[in-house]
PDB file of C-alpha atoms in Angstrom:
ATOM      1  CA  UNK A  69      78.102  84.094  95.145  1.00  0.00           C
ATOM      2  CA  UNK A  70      77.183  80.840  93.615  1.00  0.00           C
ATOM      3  CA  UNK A  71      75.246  78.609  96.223  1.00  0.00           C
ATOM      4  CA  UNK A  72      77.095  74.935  97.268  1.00  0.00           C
ATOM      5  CA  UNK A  73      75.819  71.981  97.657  1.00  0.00           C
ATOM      6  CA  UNK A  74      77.553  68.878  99.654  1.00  0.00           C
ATOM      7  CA  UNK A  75      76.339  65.802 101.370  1.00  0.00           C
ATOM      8  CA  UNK A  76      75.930  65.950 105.045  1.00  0.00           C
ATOM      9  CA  UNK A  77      78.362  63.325 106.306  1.00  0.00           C
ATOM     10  CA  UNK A  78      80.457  60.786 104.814  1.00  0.00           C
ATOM     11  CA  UNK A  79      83.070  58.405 106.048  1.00  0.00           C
ATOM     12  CA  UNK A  80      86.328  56.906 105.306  1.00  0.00           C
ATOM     13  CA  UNK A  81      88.530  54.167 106.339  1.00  0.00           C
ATOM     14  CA  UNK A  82      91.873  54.997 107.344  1.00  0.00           C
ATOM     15  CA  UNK A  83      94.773  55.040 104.607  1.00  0.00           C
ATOM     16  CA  UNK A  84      92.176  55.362 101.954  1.00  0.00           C
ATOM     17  CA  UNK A  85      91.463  58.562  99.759  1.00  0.00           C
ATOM     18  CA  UNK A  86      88.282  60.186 100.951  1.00  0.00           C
ATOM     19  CA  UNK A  87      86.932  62.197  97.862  1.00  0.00           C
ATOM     20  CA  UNK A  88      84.384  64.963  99.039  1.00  0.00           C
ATOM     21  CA  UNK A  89      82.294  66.309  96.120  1.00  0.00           C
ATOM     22  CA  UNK A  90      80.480  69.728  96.141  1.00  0.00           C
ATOM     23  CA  UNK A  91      77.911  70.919  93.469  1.00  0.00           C
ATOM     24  CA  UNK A  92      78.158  74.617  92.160  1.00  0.00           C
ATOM     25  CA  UNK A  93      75.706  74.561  89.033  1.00  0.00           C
ATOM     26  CA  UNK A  94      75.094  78.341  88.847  1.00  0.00           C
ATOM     27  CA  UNK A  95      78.640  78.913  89.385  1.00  0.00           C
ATOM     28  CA  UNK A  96      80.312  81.614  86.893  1.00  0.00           C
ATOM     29  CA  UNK A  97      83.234  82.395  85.232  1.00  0.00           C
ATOM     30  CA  UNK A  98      84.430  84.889  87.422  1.00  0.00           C
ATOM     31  CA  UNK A  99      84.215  82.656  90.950  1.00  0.00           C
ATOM     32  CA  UNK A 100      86.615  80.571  92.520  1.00  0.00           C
ATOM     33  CA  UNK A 101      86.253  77.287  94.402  1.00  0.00           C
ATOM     34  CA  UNK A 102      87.543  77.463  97.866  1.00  0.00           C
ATOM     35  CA  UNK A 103      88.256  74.431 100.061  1.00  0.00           C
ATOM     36  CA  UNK A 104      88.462  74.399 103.926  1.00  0.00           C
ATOM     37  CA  UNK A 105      87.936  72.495 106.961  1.00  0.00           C
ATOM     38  CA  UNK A 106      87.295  72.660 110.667  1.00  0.00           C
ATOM     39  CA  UNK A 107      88.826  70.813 112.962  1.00  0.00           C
ATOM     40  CA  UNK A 108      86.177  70.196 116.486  1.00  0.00           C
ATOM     41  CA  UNK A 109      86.532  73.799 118.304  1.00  0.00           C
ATOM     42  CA  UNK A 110      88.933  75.287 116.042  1.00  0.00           C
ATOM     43  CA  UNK A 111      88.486  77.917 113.152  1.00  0.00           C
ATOM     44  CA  UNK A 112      88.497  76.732 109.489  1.00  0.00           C
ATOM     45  CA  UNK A 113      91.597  75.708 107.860  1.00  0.00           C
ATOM     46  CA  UNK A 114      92.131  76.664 104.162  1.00  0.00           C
ATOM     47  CA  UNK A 115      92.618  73.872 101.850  1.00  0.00           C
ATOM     48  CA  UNK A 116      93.016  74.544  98.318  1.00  0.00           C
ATOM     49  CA  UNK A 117      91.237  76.620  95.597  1.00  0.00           C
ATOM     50  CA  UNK A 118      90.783  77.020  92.296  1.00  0.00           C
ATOM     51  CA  UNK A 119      89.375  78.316  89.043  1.00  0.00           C
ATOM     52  CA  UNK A 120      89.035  76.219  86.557  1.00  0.00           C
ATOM     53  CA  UNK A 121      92.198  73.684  86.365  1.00  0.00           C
ATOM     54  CA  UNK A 122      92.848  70.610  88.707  1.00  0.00           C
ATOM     55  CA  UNK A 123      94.985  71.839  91.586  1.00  0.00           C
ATOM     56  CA  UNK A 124      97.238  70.267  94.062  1.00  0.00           C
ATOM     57  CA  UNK A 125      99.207  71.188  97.334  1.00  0.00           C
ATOM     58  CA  UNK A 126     100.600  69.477 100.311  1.00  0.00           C
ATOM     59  CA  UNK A 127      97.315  68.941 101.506  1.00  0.00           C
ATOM     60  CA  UNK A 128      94.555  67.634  98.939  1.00  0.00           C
ATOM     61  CA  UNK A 129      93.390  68.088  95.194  1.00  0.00           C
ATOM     62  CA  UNK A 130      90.861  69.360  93.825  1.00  0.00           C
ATOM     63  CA  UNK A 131      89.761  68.072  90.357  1.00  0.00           C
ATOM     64  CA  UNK A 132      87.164  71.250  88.760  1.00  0.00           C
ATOM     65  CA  UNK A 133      84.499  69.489  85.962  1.00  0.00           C
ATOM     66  CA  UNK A 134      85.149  70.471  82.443  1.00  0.00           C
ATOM     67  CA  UNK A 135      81.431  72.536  82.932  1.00  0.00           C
ATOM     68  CA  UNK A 136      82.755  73.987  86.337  1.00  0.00           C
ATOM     69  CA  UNK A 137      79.499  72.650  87.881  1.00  0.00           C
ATOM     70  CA  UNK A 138      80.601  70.472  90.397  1.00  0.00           C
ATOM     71  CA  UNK A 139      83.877  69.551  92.068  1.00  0.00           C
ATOM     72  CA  UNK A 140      85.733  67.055  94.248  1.00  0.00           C
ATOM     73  CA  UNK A 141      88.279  67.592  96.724  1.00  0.00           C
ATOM     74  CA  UNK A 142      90.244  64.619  97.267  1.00  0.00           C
ATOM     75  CA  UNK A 143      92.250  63.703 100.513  1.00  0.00           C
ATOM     76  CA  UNK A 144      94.683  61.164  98.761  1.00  0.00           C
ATOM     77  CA  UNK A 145      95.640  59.054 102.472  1.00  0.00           C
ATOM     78  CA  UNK A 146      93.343  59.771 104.989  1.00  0.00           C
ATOM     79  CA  UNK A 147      94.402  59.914 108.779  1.00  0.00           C
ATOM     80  CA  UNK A 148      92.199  60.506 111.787  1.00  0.00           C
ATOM     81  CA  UNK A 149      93.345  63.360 111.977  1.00  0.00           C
ATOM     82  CA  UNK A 150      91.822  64.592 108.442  1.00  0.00           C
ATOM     83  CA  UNK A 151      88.117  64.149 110.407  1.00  0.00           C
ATOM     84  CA  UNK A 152      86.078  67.641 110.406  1.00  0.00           C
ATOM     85  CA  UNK A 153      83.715  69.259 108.753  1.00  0.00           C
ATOM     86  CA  UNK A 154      84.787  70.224 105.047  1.00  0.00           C
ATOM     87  CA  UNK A 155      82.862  73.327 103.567  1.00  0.00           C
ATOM     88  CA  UNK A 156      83.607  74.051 100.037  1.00  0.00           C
ATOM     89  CA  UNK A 157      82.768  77.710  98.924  1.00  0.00           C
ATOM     90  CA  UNK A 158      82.240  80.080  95.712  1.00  0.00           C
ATOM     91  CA  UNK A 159      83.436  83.354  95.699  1.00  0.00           C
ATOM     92  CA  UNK A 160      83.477  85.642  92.782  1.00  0.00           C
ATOM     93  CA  UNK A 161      86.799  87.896  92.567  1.00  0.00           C
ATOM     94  CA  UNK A 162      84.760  91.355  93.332  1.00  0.00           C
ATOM     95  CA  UNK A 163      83.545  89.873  96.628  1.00  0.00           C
ATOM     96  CA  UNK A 164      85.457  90.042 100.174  1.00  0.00           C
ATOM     97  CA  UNK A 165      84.166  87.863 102.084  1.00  0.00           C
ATOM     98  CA  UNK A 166      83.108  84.453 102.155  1.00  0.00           C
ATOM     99  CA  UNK A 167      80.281  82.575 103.115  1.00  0.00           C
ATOM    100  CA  UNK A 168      80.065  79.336 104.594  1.00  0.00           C
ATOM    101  CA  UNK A 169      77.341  76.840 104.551  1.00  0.00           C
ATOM    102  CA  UNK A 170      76.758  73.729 106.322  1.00  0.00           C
ATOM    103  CA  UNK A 171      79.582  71.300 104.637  1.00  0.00           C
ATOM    104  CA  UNK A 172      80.149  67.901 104.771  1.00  0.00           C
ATOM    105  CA  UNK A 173      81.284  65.750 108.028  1.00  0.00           C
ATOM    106  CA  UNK A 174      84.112  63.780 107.175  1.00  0.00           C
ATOM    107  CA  UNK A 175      85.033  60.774 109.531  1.00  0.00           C
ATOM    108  CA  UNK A 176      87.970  58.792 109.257  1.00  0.00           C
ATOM    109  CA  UNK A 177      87.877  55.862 110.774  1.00  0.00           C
ATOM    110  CA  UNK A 178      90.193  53.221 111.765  1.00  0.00           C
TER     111      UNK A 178
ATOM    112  CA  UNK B  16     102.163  80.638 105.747  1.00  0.00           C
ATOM    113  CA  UNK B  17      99.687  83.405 106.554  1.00  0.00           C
ATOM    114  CA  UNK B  18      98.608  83.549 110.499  1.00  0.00           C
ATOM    115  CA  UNK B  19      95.718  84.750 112.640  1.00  0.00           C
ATOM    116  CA  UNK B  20      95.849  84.854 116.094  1.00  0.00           C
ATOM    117  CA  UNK B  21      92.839  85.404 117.722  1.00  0.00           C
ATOM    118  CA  UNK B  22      92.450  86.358 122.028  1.00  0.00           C
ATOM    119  CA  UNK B  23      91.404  85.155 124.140  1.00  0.00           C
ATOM    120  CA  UNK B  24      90.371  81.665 123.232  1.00  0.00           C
ATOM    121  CA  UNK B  25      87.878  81.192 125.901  1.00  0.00           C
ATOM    122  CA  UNK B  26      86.556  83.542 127.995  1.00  0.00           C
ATOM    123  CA  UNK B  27      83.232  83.896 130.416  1.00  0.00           C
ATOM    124  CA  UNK B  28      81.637  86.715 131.948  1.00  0.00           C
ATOM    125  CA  UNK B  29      78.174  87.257 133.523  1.00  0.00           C
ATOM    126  CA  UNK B  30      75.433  89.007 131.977  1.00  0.00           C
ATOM    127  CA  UNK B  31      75.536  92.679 131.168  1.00  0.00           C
ATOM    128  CA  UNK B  32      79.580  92.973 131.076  1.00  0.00           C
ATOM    129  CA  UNK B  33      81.089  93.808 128.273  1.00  0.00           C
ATOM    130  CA  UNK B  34      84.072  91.574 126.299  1.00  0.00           C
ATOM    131  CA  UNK B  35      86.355  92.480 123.982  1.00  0.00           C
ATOM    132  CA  UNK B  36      88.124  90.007 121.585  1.00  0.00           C
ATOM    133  CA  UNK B  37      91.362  90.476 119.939  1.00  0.00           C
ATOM    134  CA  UNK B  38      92.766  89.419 116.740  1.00  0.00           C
ATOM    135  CA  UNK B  39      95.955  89.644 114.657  1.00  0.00           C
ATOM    136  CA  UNK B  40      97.040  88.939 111.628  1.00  0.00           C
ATOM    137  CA  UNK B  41     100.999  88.225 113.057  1.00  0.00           C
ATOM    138  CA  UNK B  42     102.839  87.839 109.135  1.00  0.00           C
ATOM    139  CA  UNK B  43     101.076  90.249 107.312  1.00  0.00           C
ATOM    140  CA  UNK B  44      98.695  93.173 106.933  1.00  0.00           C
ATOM    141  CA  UNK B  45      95.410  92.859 106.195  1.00  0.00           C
ATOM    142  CA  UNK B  46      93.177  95.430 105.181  1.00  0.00           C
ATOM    143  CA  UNK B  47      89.896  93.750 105.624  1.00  0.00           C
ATOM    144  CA  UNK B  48      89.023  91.327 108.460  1.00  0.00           C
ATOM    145  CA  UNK B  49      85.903  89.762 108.708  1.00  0.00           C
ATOM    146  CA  UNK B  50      84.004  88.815 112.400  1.00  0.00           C
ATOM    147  CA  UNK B  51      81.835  85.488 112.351  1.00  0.00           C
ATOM    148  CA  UNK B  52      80.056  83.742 115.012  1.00  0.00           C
ATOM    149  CA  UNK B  53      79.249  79.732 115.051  1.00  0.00           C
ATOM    150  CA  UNK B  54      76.266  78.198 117.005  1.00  0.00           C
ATOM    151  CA  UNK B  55      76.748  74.674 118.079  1.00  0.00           C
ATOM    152  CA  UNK B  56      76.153  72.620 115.512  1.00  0.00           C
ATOM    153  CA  UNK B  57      75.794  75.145 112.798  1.00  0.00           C
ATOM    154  CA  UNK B  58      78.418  76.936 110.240  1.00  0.00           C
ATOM    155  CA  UNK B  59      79.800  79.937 110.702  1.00  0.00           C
ATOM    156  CA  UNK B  60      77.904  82.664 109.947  1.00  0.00           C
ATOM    157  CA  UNK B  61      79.395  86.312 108.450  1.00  0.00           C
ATOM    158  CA  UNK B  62      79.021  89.126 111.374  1.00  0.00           C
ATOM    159  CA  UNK B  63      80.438  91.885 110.034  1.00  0.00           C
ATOM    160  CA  UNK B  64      83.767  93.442 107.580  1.00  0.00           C
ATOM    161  CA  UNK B  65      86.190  95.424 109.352  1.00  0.00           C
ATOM    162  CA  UNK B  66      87.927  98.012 107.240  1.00  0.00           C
ATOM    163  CA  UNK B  67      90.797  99.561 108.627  1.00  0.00           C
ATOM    164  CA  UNK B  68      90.300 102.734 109.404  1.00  0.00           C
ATOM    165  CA  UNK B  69      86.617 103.042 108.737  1.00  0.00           C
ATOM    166  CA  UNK B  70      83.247 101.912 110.013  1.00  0.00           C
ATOM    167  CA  UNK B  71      82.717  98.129 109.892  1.00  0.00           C
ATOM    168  CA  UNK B  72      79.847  96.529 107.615  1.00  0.00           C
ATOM    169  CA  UNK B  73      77.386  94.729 109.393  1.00  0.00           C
ATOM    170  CA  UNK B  74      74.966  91.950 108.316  1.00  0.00           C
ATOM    171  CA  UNK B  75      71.495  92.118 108.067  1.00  0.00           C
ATOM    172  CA  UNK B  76      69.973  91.625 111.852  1.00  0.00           C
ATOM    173  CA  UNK B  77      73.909  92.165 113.656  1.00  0.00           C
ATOM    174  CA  UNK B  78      73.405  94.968 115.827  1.00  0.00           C
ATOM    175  CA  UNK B  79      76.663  97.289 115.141  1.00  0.00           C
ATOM    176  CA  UNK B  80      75.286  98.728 118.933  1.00  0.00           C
ATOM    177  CA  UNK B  81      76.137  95.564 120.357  1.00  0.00           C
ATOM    178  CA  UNK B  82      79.148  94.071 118.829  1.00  0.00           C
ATOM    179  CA  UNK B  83      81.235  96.875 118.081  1.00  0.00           C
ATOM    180  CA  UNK B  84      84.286  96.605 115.874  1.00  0.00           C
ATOM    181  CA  UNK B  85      87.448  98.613 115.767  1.00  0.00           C
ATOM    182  CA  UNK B  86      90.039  98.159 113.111  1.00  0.00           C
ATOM    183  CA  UNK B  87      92.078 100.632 113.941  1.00  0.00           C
ATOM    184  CA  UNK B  88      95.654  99.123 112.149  1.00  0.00           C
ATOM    185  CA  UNK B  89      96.472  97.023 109.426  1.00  0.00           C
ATOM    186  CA  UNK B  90      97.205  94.273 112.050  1.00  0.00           C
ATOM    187  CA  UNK B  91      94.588  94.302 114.391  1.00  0.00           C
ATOM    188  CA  UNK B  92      90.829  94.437 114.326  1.00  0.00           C
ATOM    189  CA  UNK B  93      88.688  94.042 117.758  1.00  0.00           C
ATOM    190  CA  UNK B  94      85.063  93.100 118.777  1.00  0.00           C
ATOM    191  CA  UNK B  95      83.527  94.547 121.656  1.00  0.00           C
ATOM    192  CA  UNK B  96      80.242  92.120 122.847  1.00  0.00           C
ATOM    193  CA  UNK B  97      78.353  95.022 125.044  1.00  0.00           C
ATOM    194  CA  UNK B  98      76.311  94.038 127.727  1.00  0.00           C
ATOM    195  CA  UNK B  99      76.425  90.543 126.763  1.00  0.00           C
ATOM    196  CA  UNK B 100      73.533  88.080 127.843  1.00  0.00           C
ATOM    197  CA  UNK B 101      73.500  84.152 127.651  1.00  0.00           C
ATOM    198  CA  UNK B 102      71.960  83.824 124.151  1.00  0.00           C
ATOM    199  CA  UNK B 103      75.425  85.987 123.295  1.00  0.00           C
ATOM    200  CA  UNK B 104      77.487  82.738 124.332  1.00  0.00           C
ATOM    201  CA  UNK B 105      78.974  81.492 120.889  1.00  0.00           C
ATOM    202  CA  UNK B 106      82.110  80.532 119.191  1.00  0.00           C
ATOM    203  CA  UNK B 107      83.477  83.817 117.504  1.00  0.00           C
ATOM    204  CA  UNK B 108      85.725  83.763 114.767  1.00  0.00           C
ATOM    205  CA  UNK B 109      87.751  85.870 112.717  1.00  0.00           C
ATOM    206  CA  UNK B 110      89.716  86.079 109.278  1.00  0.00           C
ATOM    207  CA  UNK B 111      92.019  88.270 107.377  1.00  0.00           C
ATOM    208  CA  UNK B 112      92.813  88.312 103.788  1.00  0.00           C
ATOM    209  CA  UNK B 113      96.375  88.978 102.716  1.00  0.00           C
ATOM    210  CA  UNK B 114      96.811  92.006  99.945  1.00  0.00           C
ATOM    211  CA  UNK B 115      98.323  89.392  97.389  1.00  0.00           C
ATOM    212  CA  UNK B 116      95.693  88.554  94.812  1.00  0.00           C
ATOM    213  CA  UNK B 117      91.886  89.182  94.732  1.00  0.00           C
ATOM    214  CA  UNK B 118      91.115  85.278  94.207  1.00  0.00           C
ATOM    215  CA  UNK B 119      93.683  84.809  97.823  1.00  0.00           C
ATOM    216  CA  UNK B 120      92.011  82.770 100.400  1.00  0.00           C
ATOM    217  CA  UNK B 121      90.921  84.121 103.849  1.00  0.00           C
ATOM    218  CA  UNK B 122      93.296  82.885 106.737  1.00  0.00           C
ATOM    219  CA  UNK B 123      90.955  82.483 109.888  1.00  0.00           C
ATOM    220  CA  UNK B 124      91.694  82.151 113.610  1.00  0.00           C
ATOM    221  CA  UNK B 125      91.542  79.709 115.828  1.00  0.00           C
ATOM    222  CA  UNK B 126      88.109  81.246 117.647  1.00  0.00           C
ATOM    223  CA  UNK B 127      86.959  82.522 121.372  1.00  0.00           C
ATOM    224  CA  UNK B 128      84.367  80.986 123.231  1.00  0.00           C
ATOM    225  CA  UNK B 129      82.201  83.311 124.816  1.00  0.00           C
ATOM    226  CA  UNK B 130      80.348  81.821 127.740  1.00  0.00           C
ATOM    227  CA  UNK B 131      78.006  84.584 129.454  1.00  0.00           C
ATOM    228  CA  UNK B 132      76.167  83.587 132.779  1.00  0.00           C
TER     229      UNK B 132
END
């Protein structure tokens, strides 16, 4: 699977879209982009994926570059509650699992 | 939505016993579960695949000896920590993948902390 890269932290004020980018340059066509967080002490939460087209759920977007190099998953109205540790992930469809690496630590503050 | 239930969520035992931790997939079957194990501070790193009905695929340096994994249903998969020893103490975590779709997400859950004395 293509390797991720995200910045270690960021913050956000309260109220305020927090937009968390992740770089997949050796991405290909055949991999997905997979969103989820982790919540202090609990296991990861999925978020959203996708292939190639924006997405949106209940939860976030995700806006996919034209190149499928990079992505950002944006949080439109950030709460407290939306502060964890947000690991974005490429899997290819062939593969079963899914590998996480260290993700970005997103704090929302008031 | 799809759950995972994981048990126990926290658990302790003193070195050389052996623990066993549970987990479920409640709304659906799953096929494949996956075992991984978090260090504080760190991500989550892959353990092993549990297939049901056959062996389990372990990652390089996972001792299958050690952690032993039975999946013997399309609901439940378990992992046995065998004569566990403090550098054993971890968050362990596991995830199931509903049939629907090869690009479906993994649905993970919630974790046990193993504390060994």
């Amino acid at each position: 699977d293509a390797k991720t890269t995200q910045p270690t932290s960021m913050d956000c004020a309260e109220g305020r879209a927090a937009n968390l980018p992740c770089n997949h340059s050796t991405i290909s066509g055949n991999e997905y982009v997979y969103w989820y967080r982790q919540i202090h002490s609990q296991g990861p939460q999925y978020i959203i994926h996708g292939l190639k087209n924006n997405e949106t759920n209940e939860m976030a977007s995700l806006i996919i570059t034209e190149d499928r190099k990079s992505s950002t998953l944006i949080l439109p109205h950030a709460t407290l509650r939306d502060t964890a540790v947000y690991y974005c992930i490429v899997r290819a469809l062939n593969n079963n699992d899914m590998r996480f690496g260290a993700g970005t630590r997103l704090t929302v503050k008031p | 939505g799809a759950v995972v239930s994981q048990h126990p969520s926290r658990v302790i035992c003193k070195s050389g016993t052996s623990v066993k931790i549970e987990c479920r997939s409640l709304d659906f079957q799953a096929t494949t579960m996956f075992w991984y194990r978090q260090f504080p501070k760190q991500s989550l790193m892959l353990m092993a695949t549990s297939n049901e009905g056959s062996k389990a695929t372990y990652e390089q340096g996972v001792e299958k000896d050690k952690f032993l994994i039975n999946h013997a249903s399309l609901t439940l998969s378990t992992l046995t920590v065998t004569s566990a020893h403090p550098e054993d103490s971890s968050f362990y975590i596991c995830s199931a993948r509903t049939r629907q779709g090869a690009n479906s997400p993994l649905h993970f859950g919630n974790g046990t902390r193993l504390t060994v004395t």
